[in-house]
Coordinates of C-alpha atoms in Angstrom, one line a residue:
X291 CA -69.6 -8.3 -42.0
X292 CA -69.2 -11.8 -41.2
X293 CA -72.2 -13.8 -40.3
X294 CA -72.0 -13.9 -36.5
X295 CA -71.2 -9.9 -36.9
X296 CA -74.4 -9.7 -38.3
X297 CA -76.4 -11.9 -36.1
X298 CA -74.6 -9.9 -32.9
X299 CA -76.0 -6.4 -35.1
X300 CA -79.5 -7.5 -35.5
X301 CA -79.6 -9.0 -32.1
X302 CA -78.6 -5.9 -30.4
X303 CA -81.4 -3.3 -32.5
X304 CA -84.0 -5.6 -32.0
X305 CA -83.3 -5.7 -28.3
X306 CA -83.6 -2.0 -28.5
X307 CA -86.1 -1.7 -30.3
X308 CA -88.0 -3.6 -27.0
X309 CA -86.4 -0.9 -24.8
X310 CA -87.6 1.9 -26.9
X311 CA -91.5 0.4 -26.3
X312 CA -90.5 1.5 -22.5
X313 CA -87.9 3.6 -21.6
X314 CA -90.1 7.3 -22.3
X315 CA -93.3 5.7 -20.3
X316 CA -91.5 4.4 -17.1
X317 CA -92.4 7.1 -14.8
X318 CA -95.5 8.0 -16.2
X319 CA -96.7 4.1 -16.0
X320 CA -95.5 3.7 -12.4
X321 CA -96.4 7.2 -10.9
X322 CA -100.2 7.6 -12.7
X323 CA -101.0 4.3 -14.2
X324 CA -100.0 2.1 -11.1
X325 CA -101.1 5.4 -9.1
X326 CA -97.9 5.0 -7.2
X327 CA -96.7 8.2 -7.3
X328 CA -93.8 10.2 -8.2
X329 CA -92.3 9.6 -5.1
X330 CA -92.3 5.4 -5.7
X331 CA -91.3 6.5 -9.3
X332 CA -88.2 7.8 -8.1
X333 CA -87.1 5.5 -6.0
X334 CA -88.5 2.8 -8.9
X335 CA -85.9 4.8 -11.4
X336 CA -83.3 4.9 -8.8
X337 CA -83.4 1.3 -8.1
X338 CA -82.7 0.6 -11.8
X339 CA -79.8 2.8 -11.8
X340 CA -78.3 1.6 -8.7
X341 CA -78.7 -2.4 -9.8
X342 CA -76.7 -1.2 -12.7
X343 CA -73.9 -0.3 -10.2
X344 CA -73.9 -3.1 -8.6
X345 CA -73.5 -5.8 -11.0
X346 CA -71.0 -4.4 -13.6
X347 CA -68.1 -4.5 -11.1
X348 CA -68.3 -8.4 -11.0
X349 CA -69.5 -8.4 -15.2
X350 CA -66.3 -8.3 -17.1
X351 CA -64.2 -11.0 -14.8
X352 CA -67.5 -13.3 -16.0
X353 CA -67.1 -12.2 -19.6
X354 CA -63.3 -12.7 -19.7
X355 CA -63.7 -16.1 -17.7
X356 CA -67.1 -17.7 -19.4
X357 CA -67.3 -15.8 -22.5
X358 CA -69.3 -12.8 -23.4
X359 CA -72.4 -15.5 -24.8
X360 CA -73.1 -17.3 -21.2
X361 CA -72.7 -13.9 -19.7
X362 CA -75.6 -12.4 -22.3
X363 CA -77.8 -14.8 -22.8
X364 CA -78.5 -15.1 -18.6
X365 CA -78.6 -11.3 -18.6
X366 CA -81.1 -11.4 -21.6
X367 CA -82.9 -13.9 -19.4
X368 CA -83.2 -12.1 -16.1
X369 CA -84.3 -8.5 -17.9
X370 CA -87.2 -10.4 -19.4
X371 CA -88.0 -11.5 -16.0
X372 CA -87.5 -7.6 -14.5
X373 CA -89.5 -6.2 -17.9
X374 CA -92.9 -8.7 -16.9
X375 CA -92.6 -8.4 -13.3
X376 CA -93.0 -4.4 -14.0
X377 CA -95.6 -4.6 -16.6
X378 CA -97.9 -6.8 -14.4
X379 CA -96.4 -4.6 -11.0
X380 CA -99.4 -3.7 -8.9
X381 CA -97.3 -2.4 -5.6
X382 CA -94.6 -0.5 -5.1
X383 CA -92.2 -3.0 -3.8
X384 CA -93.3 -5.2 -7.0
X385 CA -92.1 -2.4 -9.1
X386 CA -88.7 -1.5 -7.4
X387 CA -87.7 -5.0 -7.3
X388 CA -88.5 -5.7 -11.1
X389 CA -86.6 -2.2 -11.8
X390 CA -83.6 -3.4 -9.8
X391 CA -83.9 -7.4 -11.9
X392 CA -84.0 -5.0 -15.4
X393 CA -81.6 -3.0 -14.3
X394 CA -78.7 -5.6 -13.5
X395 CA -80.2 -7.1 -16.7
X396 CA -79.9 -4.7 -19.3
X397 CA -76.6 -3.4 -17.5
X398 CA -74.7 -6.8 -18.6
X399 CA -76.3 -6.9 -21.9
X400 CA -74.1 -3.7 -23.0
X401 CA -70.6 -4.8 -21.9
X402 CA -71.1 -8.5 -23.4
X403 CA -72.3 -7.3 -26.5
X404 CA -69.0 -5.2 -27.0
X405 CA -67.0 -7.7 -26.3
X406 CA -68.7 -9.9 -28.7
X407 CA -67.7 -7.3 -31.5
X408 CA -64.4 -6.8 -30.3
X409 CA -64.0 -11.1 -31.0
X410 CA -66.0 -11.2 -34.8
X411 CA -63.8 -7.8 -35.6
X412 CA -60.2 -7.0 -36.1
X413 CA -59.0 -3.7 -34.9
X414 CA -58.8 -2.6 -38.5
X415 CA -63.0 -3.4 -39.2
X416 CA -64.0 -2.4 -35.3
X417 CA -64.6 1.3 -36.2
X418 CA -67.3 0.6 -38.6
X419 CA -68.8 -2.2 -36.6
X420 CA -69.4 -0.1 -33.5
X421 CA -70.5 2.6 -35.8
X422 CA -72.8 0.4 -37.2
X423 CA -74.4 -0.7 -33.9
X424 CA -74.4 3.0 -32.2
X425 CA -76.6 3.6 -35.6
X426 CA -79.4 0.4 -35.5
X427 CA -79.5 1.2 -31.2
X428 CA -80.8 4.7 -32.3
X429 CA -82.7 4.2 -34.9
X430 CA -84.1 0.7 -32.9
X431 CA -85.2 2.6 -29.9
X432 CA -86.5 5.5 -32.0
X433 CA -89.0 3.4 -34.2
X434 CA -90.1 1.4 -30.8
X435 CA -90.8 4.6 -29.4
X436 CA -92.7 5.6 -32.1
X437 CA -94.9 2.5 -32.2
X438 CA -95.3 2.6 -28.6
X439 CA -96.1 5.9 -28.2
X440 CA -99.4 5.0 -30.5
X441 CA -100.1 2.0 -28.4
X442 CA -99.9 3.5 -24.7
X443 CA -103.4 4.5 -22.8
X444 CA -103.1 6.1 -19.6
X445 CA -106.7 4.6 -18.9
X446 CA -105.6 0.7 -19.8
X447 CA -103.3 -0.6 -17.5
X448 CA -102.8 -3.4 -19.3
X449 CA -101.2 -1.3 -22.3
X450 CA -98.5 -0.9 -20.8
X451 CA -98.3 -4.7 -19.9
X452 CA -98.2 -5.3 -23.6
X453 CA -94.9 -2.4 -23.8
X454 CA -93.4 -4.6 -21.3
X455 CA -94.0 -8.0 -22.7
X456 CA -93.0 -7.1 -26.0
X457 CA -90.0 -5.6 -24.4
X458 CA -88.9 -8.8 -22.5
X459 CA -90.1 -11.2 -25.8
X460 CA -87.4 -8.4 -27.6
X461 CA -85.2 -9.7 -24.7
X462 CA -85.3 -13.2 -25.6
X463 CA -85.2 -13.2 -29.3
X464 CA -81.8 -11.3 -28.7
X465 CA -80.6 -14.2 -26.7
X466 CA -81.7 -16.5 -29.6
X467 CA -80.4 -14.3 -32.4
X468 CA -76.7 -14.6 -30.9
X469 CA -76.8 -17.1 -28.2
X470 CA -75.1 -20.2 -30.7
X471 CA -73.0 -17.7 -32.1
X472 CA -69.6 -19.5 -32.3
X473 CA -66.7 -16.7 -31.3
X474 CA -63.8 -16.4 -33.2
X475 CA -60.6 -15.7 -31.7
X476 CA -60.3 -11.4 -32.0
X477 CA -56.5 -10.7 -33.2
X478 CA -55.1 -8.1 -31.3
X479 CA -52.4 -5.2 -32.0
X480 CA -49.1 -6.3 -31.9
X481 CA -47.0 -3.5 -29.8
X482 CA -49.9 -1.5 -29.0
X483 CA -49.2 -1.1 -24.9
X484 CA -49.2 2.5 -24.9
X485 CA -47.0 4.6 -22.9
X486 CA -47.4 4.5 -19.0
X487 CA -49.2 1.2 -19.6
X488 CA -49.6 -1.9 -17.8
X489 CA -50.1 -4.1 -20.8
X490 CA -48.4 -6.8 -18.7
X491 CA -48.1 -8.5 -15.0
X492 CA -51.3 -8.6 -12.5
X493 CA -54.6 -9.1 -13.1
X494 CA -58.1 -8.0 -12.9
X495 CA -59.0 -4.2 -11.7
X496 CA -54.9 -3.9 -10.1
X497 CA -53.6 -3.9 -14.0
X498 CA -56.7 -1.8 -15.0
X499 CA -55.8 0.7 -12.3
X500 CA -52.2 1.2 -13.4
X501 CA -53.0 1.4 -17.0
X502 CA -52.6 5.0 -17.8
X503 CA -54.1 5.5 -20.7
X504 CA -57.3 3.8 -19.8
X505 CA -57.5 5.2 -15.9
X506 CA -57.5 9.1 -18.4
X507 CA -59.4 7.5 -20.9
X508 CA -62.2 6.5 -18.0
X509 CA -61.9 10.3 -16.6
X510 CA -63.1 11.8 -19.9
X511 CA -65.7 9.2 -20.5
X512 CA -67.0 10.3 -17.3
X513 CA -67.1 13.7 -18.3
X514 CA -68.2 12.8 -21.6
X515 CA -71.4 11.6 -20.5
X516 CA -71.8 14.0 -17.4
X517 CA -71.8 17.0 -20.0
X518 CA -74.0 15.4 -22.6
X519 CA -76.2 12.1 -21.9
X520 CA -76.6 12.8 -18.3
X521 CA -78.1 16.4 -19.2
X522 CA -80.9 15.3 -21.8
X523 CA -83.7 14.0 -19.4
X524 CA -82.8 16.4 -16.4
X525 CA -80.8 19.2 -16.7
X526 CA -81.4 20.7 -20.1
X527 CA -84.6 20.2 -20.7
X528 CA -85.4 21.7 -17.6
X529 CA -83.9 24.5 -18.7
X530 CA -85.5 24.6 -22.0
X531 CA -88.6 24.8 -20.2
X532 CA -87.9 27.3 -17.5
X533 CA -85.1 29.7 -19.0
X534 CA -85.9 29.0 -23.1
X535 CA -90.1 28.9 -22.9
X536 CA -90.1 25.6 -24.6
X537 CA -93.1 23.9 -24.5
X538 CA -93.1 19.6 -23.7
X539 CA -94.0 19.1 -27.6
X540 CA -91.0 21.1 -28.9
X541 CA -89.1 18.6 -26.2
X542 CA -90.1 15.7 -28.1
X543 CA -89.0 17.6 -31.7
X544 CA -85.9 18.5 -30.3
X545 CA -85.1 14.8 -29.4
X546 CA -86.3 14.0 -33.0
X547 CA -83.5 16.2 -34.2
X548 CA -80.7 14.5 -32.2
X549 CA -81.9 11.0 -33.7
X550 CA -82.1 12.3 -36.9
X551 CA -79.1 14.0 -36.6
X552 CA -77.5 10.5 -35.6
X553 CA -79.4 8.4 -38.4
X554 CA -78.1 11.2 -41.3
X555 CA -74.3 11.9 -40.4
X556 CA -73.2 8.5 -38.7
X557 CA -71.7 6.8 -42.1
X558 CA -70.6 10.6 -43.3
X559 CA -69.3 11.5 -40.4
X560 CA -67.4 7.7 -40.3
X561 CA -65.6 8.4 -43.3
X562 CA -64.2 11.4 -41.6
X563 CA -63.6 9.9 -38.3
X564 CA -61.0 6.6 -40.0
X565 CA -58.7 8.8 -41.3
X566 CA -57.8 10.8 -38.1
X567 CA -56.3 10.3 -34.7
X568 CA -58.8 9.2 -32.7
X569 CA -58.1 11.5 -30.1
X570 CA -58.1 14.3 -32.0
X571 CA -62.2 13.3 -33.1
X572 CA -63.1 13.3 -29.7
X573 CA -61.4 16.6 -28.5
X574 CA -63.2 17.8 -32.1
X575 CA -66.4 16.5 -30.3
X576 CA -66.0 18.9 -27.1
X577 CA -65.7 21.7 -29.3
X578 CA -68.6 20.9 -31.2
X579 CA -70.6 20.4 -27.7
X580 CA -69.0 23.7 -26.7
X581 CA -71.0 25.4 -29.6
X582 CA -74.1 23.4 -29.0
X583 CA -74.1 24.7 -24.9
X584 CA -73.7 28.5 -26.4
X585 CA -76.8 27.7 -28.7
X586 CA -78.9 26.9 -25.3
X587 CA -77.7 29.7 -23.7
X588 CA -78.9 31.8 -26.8
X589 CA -82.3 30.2 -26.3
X590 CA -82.7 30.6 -22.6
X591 CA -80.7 33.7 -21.8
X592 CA -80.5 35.8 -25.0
X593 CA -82.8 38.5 -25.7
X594 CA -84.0 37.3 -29.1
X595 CA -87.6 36.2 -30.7
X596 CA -89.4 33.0 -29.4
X597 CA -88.8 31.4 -33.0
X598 CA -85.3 32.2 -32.4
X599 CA -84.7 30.4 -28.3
X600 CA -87.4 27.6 -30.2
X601 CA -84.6 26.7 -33.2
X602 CA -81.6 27.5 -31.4
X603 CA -82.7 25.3 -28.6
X604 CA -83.3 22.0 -31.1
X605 CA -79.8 22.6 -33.1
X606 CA -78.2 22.1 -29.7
X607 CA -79.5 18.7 -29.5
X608 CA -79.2 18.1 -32.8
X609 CA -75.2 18.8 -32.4
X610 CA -75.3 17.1 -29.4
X611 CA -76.1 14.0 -32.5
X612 CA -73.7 15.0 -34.9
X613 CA -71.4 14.0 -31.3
X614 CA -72.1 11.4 -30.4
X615 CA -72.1 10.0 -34.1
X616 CA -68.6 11.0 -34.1
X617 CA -67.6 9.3 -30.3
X618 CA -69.6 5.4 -31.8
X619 CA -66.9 4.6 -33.9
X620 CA -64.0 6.4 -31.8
X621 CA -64.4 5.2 -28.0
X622 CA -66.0 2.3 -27.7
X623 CA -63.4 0.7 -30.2
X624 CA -60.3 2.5 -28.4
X625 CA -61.4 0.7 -25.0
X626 CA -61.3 -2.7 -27.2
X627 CA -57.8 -1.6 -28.8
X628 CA -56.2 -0.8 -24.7
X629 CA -57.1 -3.9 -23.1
X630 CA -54.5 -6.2 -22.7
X631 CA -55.7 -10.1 -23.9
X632 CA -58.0 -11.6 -21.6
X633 CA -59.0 -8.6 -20.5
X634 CA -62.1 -7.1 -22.9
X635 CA -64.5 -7.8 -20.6
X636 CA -63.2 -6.2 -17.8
X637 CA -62.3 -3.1 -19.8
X638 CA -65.5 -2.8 -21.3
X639 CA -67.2 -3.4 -18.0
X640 CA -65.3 -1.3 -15.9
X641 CA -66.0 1.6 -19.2
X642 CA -69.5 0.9 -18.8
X643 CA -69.9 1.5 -15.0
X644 CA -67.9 5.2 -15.8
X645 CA -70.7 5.9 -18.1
X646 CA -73.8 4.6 -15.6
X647 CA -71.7 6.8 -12.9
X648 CA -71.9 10.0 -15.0
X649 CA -75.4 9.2 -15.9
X650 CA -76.4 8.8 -12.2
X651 CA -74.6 12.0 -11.2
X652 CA -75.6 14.4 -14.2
X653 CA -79.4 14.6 -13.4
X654 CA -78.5 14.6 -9.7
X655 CA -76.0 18.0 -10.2
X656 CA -77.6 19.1 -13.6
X657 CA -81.2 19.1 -12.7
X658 CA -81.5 21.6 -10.3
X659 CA -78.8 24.2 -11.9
X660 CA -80.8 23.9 -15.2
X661 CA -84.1 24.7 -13.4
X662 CA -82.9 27.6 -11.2
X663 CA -79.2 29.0 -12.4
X664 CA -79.3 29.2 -16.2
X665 CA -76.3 31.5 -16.4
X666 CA -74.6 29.2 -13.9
X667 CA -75.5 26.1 -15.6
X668 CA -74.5 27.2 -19.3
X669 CA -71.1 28.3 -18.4
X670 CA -70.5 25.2 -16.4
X671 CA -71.4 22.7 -19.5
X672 CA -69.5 24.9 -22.0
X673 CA -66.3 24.4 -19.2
X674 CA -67.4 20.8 -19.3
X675 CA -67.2 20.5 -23.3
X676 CA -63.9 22.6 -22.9
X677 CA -62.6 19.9 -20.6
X678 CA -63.2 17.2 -23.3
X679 CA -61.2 18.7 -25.6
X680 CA -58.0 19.5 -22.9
X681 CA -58.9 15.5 -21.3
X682 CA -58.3 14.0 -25.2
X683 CA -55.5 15.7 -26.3
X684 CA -53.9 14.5 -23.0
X685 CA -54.9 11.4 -23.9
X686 CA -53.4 10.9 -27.1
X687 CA -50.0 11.7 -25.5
X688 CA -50.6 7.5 -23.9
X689 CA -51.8 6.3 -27.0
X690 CA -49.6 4.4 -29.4
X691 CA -49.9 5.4 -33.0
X692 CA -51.6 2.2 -34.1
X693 CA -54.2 2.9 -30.8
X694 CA -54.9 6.5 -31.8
X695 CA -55.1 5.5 -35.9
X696 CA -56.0 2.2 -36.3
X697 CA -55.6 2.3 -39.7
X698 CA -51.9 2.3 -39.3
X699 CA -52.6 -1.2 -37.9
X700 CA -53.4 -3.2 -41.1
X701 CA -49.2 -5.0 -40.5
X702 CA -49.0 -4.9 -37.0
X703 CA -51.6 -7.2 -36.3
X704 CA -50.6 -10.5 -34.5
X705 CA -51.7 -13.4 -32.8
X706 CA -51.4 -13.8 -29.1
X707 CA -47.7 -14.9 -28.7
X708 CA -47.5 -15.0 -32.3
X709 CA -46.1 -13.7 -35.6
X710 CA -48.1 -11.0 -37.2
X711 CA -50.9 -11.8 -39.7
X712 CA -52.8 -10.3 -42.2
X713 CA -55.9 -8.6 -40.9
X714 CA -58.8 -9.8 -42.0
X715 CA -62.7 -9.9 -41.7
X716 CA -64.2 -11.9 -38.9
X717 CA -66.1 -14.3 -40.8
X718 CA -67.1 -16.8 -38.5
X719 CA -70.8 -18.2 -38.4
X720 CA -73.5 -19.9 -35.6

């Protein structure tokens, strides 16, 4: 890696390592600490969600116009201002307005920091840099979970203000890591507008829209995180606990296994993944979540021992891991690869608010089928995994060859309106 590669790396895991201080305590802080309630936790949750919404429709045209390091450094700025107003909240409309600041925050944060590794990479090193940050996010937020978990008292208010200050000083130091990071220009692939692509003419969402390839590429990121993230906190481990018997401990062990899972097989399963079609990895991915919704349904509507629901119901989440370690290096870099020049930010963005859709809608439709239908709700998430697999293999059919393998790319890479060049690392420094 270059040096502003590695300043965008560092910045990014430390500024998760902040949100992992938080994110498991939210609704505990706001609906027993702040005695609130669950009902102003809710709406404090949803407000977060919905600020998310709003913003990343109008986030990419800013990237692409000011550049993705004006864009993140005012985001870093308002979610530290949205983390301290909710760690000193005393009311309830305190505590939804500070969710709503955090959420437009943090929801900007994502999209500019992919762009920024889409301009420090070439399509040839992006694999292993997306990789690389999928891998320091996890294991960032997992270590400030850990630490926060032993610093949290229900009795001390002002515990929790410390979570939230360190999570907005967390904030900042990302804006300072990366915010005089100088961008390089990103080469791009020459002849890689796929099939049933709008590579050129129009602008803005209107090309977006008649881009094949990425309007089927944003279907099955939908359902990719519909069927998988969107179930996690809702769906499935309400029906761990109802249908499986498992108890709010062997929750937090089964989560344990997913990072783990992540932290072990991301570089292993890498290897794997940058010799092979990209859409071929992620169609492999709904099979393997396929087989990880069977194991559930073993645990919650089989007729073995408890032992057996208690270990079948942790290796699903711990393929759920072994997933999403192979989707890091495979999606996020294939949104880079189809968006025509000018247009990262806008791809990402628009990617971004797919994924905050299916993570608003999967509780919402996951929830109560996970409580109440088990039967129901199994066969609906194995269909669901099935569909991933059918979605990317359809996908690849729009892909050009150098899209869906980027190693084929290492001659094709050119400069806008230029000859090709040699691909090499992004080396360029603060």
């Amino acid at each position: 890696m270059g040096a502003a590669m590695r300043r965008i790396q560092v910045g990014s895991a430390l500024s998760s390592f902040g949100v992992g201080f938080t994110v498991p305590f939210l609704y505990v802080y706001v609906a027993e600490v702040r005695g609130l309630g669950a009902g102003a936790a809710g709406i404090v949750l949803a407000a977060f969600a919905m600020a998310a919404l709003v913003v990343l429709p109008f986030t990419g045209r800013a990237i692409d116009r000011r550049g993705p390091v004006p864009v993140l450094v005012v985001a870093t700025m308002v979610a530290a201002v949205g983390a301290v107003g909710l760690g000193i909240a005393g009311g309830r409309t305190t505590a939804i307005l500070s969710a709503a600041v955090l959420g437009a925050g943090t929801a900007v944060i994502q999209p500019a920091l992919a762009t920024m590794i889409v301009w420090t990479s070439t399509p040839g090193t992006r694999t292993r840099a997306f990789a690389m940050q999928f891998f320091l996010q996890n294991l960032g937020l997992g270590i400030g979970g850990l630490i926060g978990g032993q610093i949290v008292d229900e009795s001390r208010p002002s515990s929790f203000t410390l979570l939230f200050g360190i999570e907005a000083v967390m904030f900042l130091v990302l804006a300072a890591v990366v915010g005089f990071v100088r961008m390089p220009y990103a080469p791009t692939i020459g002849g890689a507008v796929p099939k049933g692509g709008s590579g050129t003419g129009g602008g803005g969402l209107r090309a977006l829209f008649q881009h094949r390839a990425m309007v089927q590429l944003c279907v099955l990121g939908f359902v990719l995180f519909f069927a998988c993230y969107g179930q996690f906190e809702s769906g499935l481990s309400a029906y761990g606990v109802e249908a499986a018997g498992i108890s709010p401990s062997t929750l937090g062990i089964a989560l344990a296994a997913n990072t783990a899972m992540i932290v072990v097989a991301q570089f292993a399963v890498l290897k794997f993944v940058e010799r092979r079609r990209r859409s071929r990895v992620i169609a492999a991915v709904g099979l393997v979540w396929a087989v990880a919704w069977l194991a559930a349904g073993y645990a919650g509507v089989g007729h073995g021992s408890q032992a057996m629901a208690t270990a079948a119901f942790i290796s699903t989440y711990a393929l759920f891991g072994l997933g999403e370690s192979m989707l890091s290096p495979t999606v996020a870099p294939l949104v880079a690869d189809l968006a025509p020049a000018g247009m990262v930010g806008q791809y990402n963005s628009a990617f971004a608010l797919v994924k905050q859709l299916a993570l608003a809608v999967g509780p919402a439709v996951g929830g109560p089928m996970g409580a109440a239908l088990h039967g129901p709700y199994i066969v609906t998430f194995v269909l669901f995994s099935l569909g991933i697999t059918f979605l990317a293999v359809r996908l690849g059919r729009h892909l050009s060859p150098v899209q869906d393998q980027p190693s084929l790319a290492k001659s094709r890479i050119v400069a806008e309106g230029g000859a090709p060049v040699e691909p090499v690392p992004a080396a360029a420094s603060a």
